[in-house]
Coordinates of C-alpha atoms in Angstrom, one line a residue:
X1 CA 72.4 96.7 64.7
X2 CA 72.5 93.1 66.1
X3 CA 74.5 91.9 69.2
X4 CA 77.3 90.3 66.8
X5 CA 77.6 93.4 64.6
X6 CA 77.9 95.6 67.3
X7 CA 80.8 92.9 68.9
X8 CA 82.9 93.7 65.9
X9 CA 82.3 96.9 65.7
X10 CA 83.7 97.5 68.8
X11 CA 86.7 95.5 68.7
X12 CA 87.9 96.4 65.0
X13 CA 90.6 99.1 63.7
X14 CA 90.5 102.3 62.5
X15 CA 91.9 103.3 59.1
X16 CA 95.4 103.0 59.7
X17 CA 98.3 101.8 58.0
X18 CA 101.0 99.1 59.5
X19 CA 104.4 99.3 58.5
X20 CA 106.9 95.8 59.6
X21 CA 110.5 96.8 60.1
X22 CA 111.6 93.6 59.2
X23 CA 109.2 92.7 56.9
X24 CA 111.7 90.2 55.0
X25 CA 112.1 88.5 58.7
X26 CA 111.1 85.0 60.1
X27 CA 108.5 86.5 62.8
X28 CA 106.2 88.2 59.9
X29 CA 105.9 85.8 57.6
X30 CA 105.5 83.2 60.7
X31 CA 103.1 85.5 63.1
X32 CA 102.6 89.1 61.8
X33 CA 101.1 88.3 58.1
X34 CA 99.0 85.7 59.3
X35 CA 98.2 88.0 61.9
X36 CA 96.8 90.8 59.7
X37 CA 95.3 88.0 57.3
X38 CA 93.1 86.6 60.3
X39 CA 91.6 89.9 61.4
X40 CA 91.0 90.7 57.6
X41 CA 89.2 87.4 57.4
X42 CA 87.2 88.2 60.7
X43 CA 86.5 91.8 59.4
X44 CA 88.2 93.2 62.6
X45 CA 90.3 95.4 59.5
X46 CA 88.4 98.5 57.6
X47 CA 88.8 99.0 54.2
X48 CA 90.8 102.2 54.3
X49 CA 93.6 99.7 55.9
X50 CA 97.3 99.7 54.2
X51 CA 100.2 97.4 54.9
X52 CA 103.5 98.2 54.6
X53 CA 107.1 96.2 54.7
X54 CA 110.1 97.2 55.5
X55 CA 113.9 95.7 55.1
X56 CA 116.7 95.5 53.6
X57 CA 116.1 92.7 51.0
X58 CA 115.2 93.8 47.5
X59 CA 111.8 93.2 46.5
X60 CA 109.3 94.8 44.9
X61 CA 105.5 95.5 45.6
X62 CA 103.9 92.9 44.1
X63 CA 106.7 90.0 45.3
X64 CA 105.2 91.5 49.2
X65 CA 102.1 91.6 48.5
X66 CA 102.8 87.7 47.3
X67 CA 104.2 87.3 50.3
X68 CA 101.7 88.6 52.5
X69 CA 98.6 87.7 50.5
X70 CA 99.6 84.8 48.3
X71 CA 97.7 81.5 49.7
X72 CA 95.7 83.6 52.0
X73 CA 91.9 83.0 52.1
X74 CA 90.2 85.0 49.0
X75 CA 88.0 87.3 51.7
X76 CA 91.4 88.7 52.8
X77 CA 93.1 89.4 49.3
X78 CA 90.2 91.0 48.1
X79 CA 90.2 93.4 51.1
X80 CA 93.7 94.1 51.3
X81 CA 94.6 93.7 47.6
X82 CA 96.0 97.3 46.1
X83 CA 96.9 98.3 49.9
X84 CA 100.0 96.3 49.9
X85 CA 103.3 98.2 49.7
X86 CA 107.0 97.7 50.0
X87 CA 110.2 100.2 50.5
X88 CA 113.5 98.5 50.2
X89 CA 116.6 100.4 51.9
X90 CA 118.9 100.1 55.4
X91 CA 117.4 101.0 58.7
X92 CA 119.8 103.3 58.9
X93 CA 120.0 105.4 55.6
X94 CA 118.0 108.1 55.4
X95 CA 116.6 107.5 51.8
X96 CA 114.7 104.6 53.4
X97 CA 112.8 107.2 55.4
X98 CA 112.2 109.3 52.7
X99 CA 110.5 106.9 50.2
X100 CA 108.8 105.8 52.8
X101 CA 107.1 109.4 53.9
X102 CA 105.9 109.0 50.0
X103 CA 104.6 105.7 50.3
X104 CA 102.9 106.8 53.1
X105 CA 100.9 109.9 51.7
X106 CA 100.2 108.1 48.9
X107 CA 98.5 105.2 50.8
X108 CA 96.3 108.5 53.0
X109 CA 95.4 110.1 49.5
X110 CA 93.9 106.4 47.3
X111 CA 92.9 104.2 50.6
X112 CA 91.9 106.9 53.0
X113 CA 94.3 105.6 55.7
X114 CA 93.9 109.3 57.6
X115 CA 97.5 109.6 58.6
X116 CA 97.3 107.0 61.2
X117 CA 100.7 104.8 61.6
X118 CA 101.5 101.8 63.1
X119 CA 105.3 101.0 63.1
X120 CA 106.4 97.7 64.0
X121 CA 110.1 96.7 65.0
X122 CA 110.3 93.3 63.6
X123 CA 114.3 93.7 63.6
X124 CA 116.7 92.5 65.3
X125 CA 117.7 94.4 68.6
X126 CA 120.4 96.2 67.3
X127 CA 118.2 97.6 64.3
X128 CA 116.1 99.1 66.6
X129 CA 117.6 102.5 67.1
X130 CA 118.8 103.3 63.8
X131 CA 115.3 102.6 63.0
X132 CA 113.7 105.4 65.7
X133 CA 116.1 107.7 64.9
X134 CA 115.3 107.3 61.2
X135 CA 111.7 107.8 61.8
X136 CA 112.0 110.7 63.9
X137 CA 114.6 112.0 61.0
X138 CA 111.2 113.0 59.0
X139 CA 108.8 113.6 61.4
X140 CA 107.1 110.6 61.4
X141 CA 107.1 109.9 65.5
X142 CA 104.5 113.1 65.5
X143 CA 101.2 112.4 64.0
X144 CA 99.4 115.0 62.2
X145 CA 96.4 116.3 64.5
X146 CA 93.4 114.3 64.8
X147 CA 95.7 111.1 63.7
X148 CA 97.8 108.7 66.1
X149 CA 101.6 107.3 65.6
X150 CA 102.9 104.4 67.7
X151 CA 105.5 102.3 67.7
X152 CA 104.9 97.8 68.9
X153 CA 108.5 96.7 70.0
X154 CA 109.5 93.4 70.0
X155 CA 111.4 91.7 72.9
X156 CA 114.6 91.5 74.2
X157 CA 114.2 95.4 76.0
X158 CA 117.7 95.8 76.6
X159 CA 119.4 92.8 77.6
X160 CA 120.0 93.9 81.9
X161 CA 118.7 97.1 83.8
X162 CA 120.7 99.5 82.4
X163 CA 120.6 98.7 78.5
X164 CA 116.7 99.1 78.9
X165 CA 117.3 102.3 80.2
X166 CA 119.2 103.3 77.5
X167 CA 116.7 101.8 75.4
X168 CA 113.9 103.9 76.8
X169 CA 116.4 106.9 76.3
X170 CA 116.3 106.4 72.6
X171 CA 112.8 105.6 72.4
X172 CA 111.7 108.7 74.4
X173 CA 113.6 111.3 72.6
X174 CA 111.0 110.5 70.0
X175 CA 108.3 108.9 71.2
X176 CA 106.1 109.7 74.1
X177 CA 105.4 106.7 76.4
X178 CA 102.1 106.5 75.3
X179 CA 102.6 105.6 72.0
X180 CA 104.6 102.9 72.7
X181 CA 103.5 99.4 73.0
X182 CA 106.0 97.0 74.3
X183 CA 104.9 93.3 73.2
X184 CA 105.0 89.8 75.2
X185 CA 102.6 87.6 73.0
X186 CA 102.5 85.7 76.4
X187 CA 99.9 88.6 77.2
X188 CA 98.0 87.9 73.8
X189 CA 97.1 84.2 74.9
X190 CA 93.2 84.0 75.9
X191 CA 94.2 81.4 78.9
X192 CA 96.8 83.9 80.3
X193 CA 93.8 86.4 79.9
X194 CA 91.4 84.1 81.8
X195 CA 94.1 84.2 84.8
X196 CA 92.2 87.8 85.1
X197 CA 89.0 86.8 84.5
X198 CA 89.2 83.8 87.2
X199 CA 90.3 86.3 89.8
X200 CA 88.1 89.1 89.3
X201 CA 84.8 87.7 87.9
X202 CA 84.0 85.0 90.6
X203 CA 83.5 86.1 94.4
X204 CA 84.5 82.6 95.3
X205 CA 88.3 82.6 95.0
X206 CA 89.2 86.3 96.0
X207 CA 88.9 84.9 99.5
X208 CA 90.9 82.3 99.6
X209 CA 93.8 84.3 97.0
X210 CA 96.5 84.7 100.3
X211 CA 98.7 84.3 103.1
X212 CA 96.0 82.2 105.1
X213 CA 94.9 80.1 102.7
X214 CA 97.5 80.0 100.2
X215 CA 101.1 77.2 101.3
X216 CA 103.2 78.0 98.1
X217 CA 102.7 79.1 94.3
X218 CA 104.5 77.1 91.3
X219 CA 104.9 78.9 88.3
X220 CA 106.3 76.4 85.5
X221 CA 106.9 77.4 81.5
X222 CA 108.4 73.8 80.0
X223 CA 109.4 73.3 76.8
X224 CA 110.2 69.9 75.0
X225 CA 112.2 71.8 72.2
X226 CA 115.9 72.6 72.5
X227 CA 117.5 75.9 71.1
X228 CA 117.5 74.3 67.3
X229 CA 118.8 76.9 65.0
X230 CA 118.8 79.5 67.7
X231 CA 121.9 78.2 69.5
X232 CA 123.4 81.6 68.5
X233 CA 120.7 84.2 70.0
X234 CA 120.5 81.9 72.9
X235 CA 124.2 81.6 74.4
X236 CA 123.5 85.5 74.4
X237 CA 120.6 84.9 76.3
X238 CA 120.0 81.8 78.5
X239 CA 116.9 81.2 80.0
X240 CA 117.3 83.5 82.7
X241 CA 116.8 86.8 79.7
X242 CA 114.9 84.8 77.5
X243 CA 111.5 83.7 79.4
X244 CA 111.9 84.2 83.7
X245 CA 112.6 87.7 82.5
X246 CA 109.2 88.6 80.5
X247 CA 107.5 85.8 80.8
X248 CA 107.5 84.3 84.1
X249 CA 107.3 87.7 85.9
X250 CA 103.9 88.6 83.7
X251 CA 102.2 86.0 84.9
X252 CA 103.5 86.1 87.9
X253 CA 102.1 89.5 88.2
X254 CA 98.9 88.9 87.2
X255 CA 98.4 86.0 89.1
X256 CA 98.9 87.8 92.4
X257 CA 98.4 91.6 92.0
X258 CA 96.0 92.9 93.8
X259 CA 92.7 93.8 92.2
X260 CA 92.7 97.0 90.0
X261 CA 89.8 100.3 90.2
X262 CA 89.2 99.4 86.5
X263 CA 90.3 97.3 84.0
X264 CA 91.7 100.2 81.8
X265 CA 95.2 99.7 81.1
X266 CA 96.5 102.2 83.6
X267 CA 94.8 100.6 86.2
X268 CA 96.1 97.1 85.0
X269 CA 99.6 98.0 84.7
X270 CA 99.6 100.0 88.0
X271 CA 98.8 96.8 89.4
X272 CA 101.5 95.0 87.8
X273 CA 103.9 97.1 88.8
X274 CA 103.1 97.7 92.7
X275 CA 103.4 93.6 92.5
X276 CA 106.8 93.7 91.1
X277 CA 108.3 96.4 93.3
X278 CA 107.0 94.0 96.4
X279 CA 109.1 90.8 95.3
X280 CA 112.2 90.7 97.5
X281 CA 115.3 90.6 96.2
X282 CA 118.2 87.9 97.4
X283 CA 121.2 89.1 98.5
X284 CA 124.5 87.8 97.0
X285 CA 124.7 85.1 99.9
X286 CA 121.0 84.1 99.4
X287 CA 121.4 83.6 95.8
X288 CA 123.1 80.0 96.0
X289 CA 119.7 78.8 98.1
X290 CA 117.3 81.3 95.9
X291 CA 118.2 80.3 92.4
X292 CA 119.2 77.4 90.2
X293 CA 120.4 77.4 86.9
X294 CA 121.2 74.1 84.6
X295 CA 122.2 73.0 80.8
X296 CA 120.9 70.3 79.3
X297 CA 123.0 67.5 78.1
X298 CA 122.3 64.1 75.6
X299 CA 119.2 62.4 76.6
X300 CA 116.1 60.9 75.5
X301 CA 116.3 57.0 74.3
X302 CA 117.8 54.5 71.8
X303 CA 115.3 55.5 69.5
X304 CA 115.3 59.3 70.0
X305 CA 118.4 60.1 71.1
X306 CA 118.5 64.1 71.8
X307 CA 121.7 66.0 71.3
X308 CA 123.1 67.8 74.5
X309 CA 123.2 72.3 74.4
X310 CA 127.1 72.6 73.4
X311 CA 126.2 69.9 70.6
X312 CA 123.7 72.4 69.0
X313 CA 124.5 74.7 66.2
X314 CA 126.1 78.0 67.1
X315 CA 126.7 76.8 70.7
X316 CA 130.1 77.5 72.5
X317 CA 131.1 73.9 73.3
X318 CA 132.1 75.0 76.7
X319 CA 129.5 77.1 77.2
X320 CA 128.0 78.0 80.5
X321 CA 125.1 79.3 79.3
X322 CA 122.2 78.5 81.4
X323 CA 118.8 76.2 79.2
X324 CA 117.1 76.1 82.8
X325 CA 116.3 78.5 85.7
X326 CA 114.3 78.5 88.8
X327 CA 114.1 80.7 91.8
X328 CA 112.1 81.2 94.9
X329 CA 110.4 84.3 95.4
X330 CA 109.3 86.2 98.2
X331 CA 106.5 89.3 97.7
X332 CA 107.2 91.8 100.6
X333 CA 103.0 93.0 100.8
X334 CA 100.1 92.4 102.8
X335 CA 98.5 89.4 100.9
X336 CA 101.4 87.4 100.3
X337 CA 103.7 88.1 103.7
X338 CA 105.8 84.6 103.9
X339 CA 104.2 82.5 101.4
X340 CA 107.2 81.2 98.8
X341 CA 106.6 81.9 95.2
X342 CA 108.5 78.3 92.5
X343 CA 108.8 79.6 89.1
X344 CA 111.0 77.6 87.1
X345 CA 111.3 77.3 82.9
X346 CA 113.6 75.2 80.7
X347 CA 114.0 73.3 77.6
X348 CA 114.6 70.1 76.7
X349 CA 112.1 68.8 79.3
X350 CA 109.7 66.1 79.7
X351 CA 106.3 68.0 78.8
X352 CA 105.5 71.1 77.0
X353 CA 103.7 72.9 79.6
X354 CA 102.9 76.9 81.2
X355 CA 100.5 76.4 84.5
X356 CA 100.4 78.7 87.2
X357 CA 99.6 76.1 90.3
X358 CA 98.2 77.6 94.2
X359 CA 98.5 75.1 96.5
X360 CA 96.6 75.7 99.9
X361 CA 98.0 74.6 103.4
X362 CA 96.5 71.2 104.7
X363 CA 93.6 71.0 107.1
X364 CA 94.7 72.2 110.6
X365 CA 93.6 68.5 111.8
X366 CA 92.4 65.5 110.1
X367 CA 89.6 63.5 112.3
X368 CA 89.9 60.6 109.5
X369 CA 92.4 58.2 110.3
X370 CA 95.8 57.7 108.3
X371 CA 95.2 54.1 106.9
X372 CA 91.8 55.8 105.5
X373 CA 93.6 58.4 103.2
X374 CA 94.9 56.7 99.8
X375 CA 97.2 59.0 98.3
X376 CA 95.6 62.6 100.0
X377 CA 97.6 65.6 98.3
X378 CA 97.2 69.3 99.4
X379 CA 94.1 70.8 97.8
X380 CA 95.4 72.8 95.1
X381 CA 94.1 75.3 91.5
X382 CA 96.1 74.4 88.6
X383 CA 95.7 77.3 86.1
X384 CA 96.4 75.5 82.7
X385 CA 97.9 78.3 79.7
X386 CA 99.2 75.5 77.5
X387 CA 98.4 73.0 76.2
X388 CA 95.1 71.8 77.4
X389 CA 94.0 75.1 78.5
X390 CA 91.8 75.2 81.1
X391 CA 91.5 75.1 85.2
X392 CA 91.8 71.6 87.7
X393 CA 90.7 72.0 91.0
X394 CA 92.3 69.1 93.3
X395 CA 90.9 68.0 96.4
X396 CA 90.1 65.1 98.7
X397 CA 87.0 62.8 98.5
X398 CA 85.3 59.8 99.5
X399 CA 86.0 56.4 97.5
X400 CA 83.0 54.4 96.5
X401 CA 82.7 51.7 98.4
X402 CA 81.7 50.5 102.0
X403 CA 84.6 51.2 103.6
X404 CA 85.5 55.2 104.6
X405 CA 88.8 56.0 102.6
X406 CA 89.7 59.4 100.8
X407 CA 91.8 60.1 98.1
X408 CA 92.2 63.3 95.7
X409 CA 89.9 64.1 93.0
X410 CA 89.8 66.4 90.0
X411 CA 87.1 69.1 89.3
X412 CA 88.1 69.8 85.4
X413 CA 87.1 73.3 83.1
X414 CA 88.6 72.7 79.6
X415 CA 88.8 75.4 77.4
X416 CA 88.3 73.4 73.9
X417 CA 85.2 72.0 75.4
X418 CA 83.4 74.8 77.0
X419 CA 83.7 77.5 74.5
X420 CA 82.6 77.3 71.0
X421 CA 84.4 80.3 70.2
X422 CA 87.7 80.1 67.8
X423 CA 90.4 81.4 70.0
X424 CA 92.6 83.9 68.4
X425 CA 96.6 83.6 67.7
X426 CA 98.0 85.9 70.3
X427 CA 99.5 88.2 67.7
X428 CA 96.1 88.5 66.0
X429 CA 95.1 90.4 69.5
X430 CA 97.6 92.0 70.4
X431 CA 97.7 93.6 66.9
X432 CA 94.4 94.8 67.0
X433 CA 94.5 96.1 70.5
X434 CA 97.9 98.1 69.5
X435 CA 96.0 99.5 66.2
X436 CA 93.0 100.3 68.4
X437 CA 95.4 101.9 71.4
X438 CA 94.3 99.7 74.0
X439 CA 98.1 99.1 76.1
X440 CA 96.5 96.8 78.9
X441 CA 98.5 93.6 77.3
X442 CA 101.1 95.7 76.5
X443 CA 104.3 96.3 79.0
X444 CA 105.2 99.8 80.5
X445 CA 108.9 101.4 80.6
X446 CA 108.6 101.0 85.0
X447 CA 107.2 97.2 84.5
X448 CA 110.6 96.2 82.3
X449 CA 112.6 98.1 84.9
X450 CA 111.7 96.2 87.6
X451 CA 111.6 92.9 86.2
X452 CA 115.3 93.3 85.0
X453 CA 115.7 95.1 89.0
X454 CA 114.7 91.1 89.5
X455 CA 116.4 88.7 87.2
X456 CA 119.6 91.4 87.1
X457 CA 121.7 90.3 90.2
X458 CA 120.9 86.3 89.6
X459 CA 122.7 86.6 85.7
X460 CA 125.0 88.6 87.5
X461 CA 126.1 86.0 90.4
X462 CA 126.0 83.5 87.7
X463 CA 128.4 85.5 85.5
X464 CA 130.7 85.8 88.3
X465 CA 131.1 82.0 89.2
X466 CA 133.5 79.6 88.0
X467 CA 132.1 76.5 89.5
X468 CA 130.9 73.9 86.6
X469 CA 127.3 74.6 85.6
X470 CA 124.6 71.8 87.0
X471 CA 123.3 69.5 84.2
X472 CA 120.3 68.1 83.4
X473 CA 119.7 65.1 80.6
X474 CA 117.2 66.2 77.6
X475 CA 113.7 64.5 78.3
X476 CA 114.5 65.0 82.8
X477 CA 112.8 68.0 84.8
X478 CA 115.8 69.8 85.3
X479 CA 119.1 69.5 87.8
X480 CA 118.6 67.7 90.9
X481 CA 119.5 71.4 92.6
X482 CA 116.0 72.1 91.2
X483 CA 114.6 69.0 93.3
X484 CA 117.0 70.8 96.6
X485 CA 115.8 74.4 96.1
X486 CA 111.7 73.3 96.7
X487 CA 112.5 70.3 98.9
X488 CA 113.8 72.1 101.6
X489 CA 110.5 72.8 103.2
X490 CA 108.8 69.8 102.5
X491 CA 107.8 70.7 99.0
X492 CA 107.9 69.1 95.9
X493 CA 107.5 70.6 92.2
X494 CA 104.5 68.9 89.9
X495 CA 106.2 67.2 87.6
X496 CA 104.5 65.0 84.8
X497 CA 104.9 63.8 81.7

C-alpha cells in the first residue's frame, strides 16, 4: 500500500450511519451536506455509509436525497445514492422514534452499516431534549455490542452555568460521556489546529511561551457582519454567550495550556481544562475595570451607510443587548503569574479578523540611541486563524542605508502559499473525527462548566445595571471603554483595517 493510500485509510469512517436532527434546517444544507459530500468526494466515507434526516417538514426520500445529493459532484452521488433516507415526525412523538428504529435496520441489513449511529442535533436548543429522551425511548443511546452510538451537539450548551448542568443531566441519563461530542467548528479550523502544532512541534518557542518573556496576550475574533436575520437569537444571546463564551476561551486555552503527555484527546482536554480552572475570576467591584461591553450604532459612509443593532430585524429597539465584549484576564499558574490576558470580539467592526497576538516585554536597555529608532514596536507573534492564515513575527531591524536607524520588520508564514494541500471546511473534520471517535476537537462536560464559571458573573453584572449601554458606530473598533480597559498600562490593542 502506498504512503497516500495508507493516509486515507487511516483517517476515513467506519460503516456507520448519520442521522441530522434538523435535517430540513439552515446549518445542514449550509455545512452538514456539504460536509458529508466532501469526504465522499475525498473517499474519507466507506461504502456501507447511510445518511439519514430528520425533522418536522414533510418530505419524502427521494426530495432528501435531492437535497443532499442534487448538484453534488457525480463521485459523491454514485457513492451515497440508495443510502439516502428520510423520517418525517416531531422530536417529541414517539412514532418518530419508531420509524426511525426501522429505517435504521433496514439501512444495517441492504448497506451493511453494522449498527453504528451517529446522531446529530441540528435543532434548535429547545429541541434537544425531547429529542434524547426520544432516542433513549427505543433504545437507541445503547449500541448493540461490537457497534458504537454517539450523539455531536451543537452550540449554545445551556445558556449560563446552571442550564448546562441541567443540560448534562438530560444528556447523561442516556448517554455516557464518552459518546458525546460537543462541537465548536472553531476547533475544526486547520489554523486554530496549527496554534498546537506551533507550540509543540518547534523547540524554539516553548522557551520563550511565559511570564519572562511574554508582556500581554491579545486575543481578538472581529466580524464586519451585523446580526442580519438573526437579530432574534441574538438579543437572547449577545456577544458575551455567543463567541467570548466558546470561542474565545478555546483558543484561549490552547494557546496557553501547558503541554499535554500525548496528544490523545484525554490528554488534550485535560490540558484545557487545568488552563481554564487557573483564569481568575473578578469580583463584582473589579468587573467595571475587567470587562467592557458595547452596541453598535449607524455607521459606515455616504455610500454604505450601515444600520445601527436596535434597527435590525427582531431587535428590541431599546435593547441592551451587548454586539461587543472584552475583558482582561488573569491565569492564576506558574507560567503565566501576572501577565494580562485582551480578548475582545464584536460585530460590525472595521476588519473581519481571529488572531491570537504574544507580545514580548521590551529589551531591558537599548544601547541605540532614540532619534535612531523609526517607529520600534515591542517584538511580538501574531497567530493569524482568519483570513490570511498564517504566522508574522514582528521585530526590530536595521534600515538600509548609511546611517544606523531601526525600525520593525515582518517575518511572514502564509498558509495559502506554503501548503499545497486543500484545507478542509471545519465541519468536514470535525465530522469525520466524530464518526471515527476521536473527541480531541471536541469539548468536555467540565471544559463548558468552567468557561460558563467564566463569562457567568460578567452577563450577570451586566444584567444587573441600569446605566446606558456604551456604543460603538458600525465600521469603528469598538467603545472608547475598550481603548480605557487596555490603555491603562500603557497598552494599546492592534487595530487595522
Amino acid at each position: 500500500m502506498d504512503h497516500a493510500s495508507q493516509l486515507i485509510q487511516e483517517r476515513s469512517a467506519p460503516p456507520a450511519t448519520l442521522v441530522i436532527f434538523g435535517a430540513s434546517g439552515d446549518l445542514t444544507r449550509r455545512k452538514l451536506l456539504p460536509a458529508v459530500e466532501s469526504l465522499a468526494r475525498h473517499e474519507r466515507l466507506p461504502d456501507q455509509f447511510a445518511l439519514v434526516g430528520v425533522a418536522r417538514t414533510p418530505m419524502t426520500n427521494e426530495q432528501f436525497a435531492e437535497s443532499a445529493l442534487g448538484g453534488r459532484a457525480l463521485a459523491s452521488k454514485r457513492q451515497l445514492q440508495n443510502g439516502v433516507r428520510y423520517v418525517a415526525g416531531g422530536y417529541d412523538d414517539p412514532q418518530t422514534y419508531k420509524r426511525l428504529v426501522e429505517t435504521l435496520d433496514e439501512l444495517d441489513a441492504q448497506r451493511g452499516t453494522s449498527g453504528n449511529r451517529l446522531f446529530y442535533l441540528s435543532t434548535p436548543a429547545g429541541a434537544f431534549e425531547p429529542v434524547i429522551n426520544g432516542l433513549a425511548g427505543v433504545g437507541l443511546n445503547q449500541p448493540r455490542e461490537g457497534s458504537f452510538s454517539r450523539l455531536v451537539i451543537e452550540k449554545p450548551y445551556g445558556r449560563d452555568l446552571v442550564t448546562a448542568r441541567e443540560l448534562d443531566s438530560v444528556v447523561h441519563s442516556a448517554f455516557d460521556e464518552h459518546q458525546v461530542f460537543r462541537i465548536d467548528h472553531y476547533l475544526g479550523k486547520d489554523t486554530v489546529q496549527n496554534v498546537l502544532a506551533l507550540r509543540f512541534a518547534n523547540s524554539i518557542f516553548q522557551p520563550i511561551w511565559d511570564r519572562s518573556w511574554v508582556d500581554h496576550v491579545q486575543i481578538t475574533v472581529a466580524e464586519t457582519l451585523g446580526v442580519g436575520s438573526r437579530g432574534g437569537f441574538y438579543e437572547d444571546a449577545g456577544a458575551m454567550r455567543d463567541i467570548v463564551q466558546n470561542h474565545v476561551l478555546q483558543v484561549l486555552a490552547l494557546a496557553l495550556m501547558e503541554p499535554p503527555a500525548s496528544f490523545e484527546a484525554e490528554g488534550l482536554r485535560n490540558e484545557k481544562v487545568k488552563l481554564l480552572q487557573a483564569i481568575r475570576l473578578p469580583t463584582d467591584r473589579d468587573i467595571a475595570e475587567a470587562a467592557v461591553r458595547g452596541q453598535y450604532t449607524r455607521g459606515g459612509t455616504r455610500e454604505e451607510l450601515m444600520a445601527g443593532y436596535r434597527e435590525e430585524a427582531g431587535v428590541d429597539p431599546l435593547s441592551r443587548t451587548e454586539t461587543y465584549a472584552a475583558m482582561r484576564l488573569n491565569v492564576d499558574n506558574w507560567r503565566w503569574a501576572g501577565v494580562p490576558f485582551y480578548v475582545r470580539t464584536g460585530k460590525r467592526l472595521p476588519a473581519r479578523l481571529t488572531e491570537v497576538a504574544l507580545q514580548f516585554q521590551r529589551p531591558p536597555h537599548l544601547p541605540i540611541p532614540t532619534d535612531q529608532l523609526t517607529g520600534l514596536d515591542a517584538d511580538a507573534l501574531i497567530l493569524r486563524i482568519q483570513p490570511n492564515e498564517g504566522i508574522s513575527l514582528r521585530f526590530g531591524a536595521k534600515v538600509p542605508g548609511h546611517s544606523f536607524r531601526v525600525r520593525t520588520a515582518t517575518m511572514e508564514f502564509s498558509y495559502d502559499q506554503t501548503f499545497v494541500e486543500e484545507s478542509p471546511e471545519a465541519y468536514e473534520r470535525l465530522l469525520l473525527d466524530a464518526l471515527i471517535g476521536d473527541a480531541s476537537l471536541f469539548i468536555r462536560s467540565d471544559e463548558v462548566q468552567q468557561c460558563w464559571r467564566i463569562v457567568d458573573p460578567i452577563i450577570e453584572n451586566w444584567k444587573k445595571d441600569n446605566s446606558p449601554i456604551p456604543t460603538y458606530e458600525a465600521a469603528s473598533w469598538g467603545p472608547t471603554d475598550a481603548d480605557r480597559l487596555i490603555g491603562r498600562n500603557g497598552r494599546k490593542w492592534r487595530n487595522s483595517a
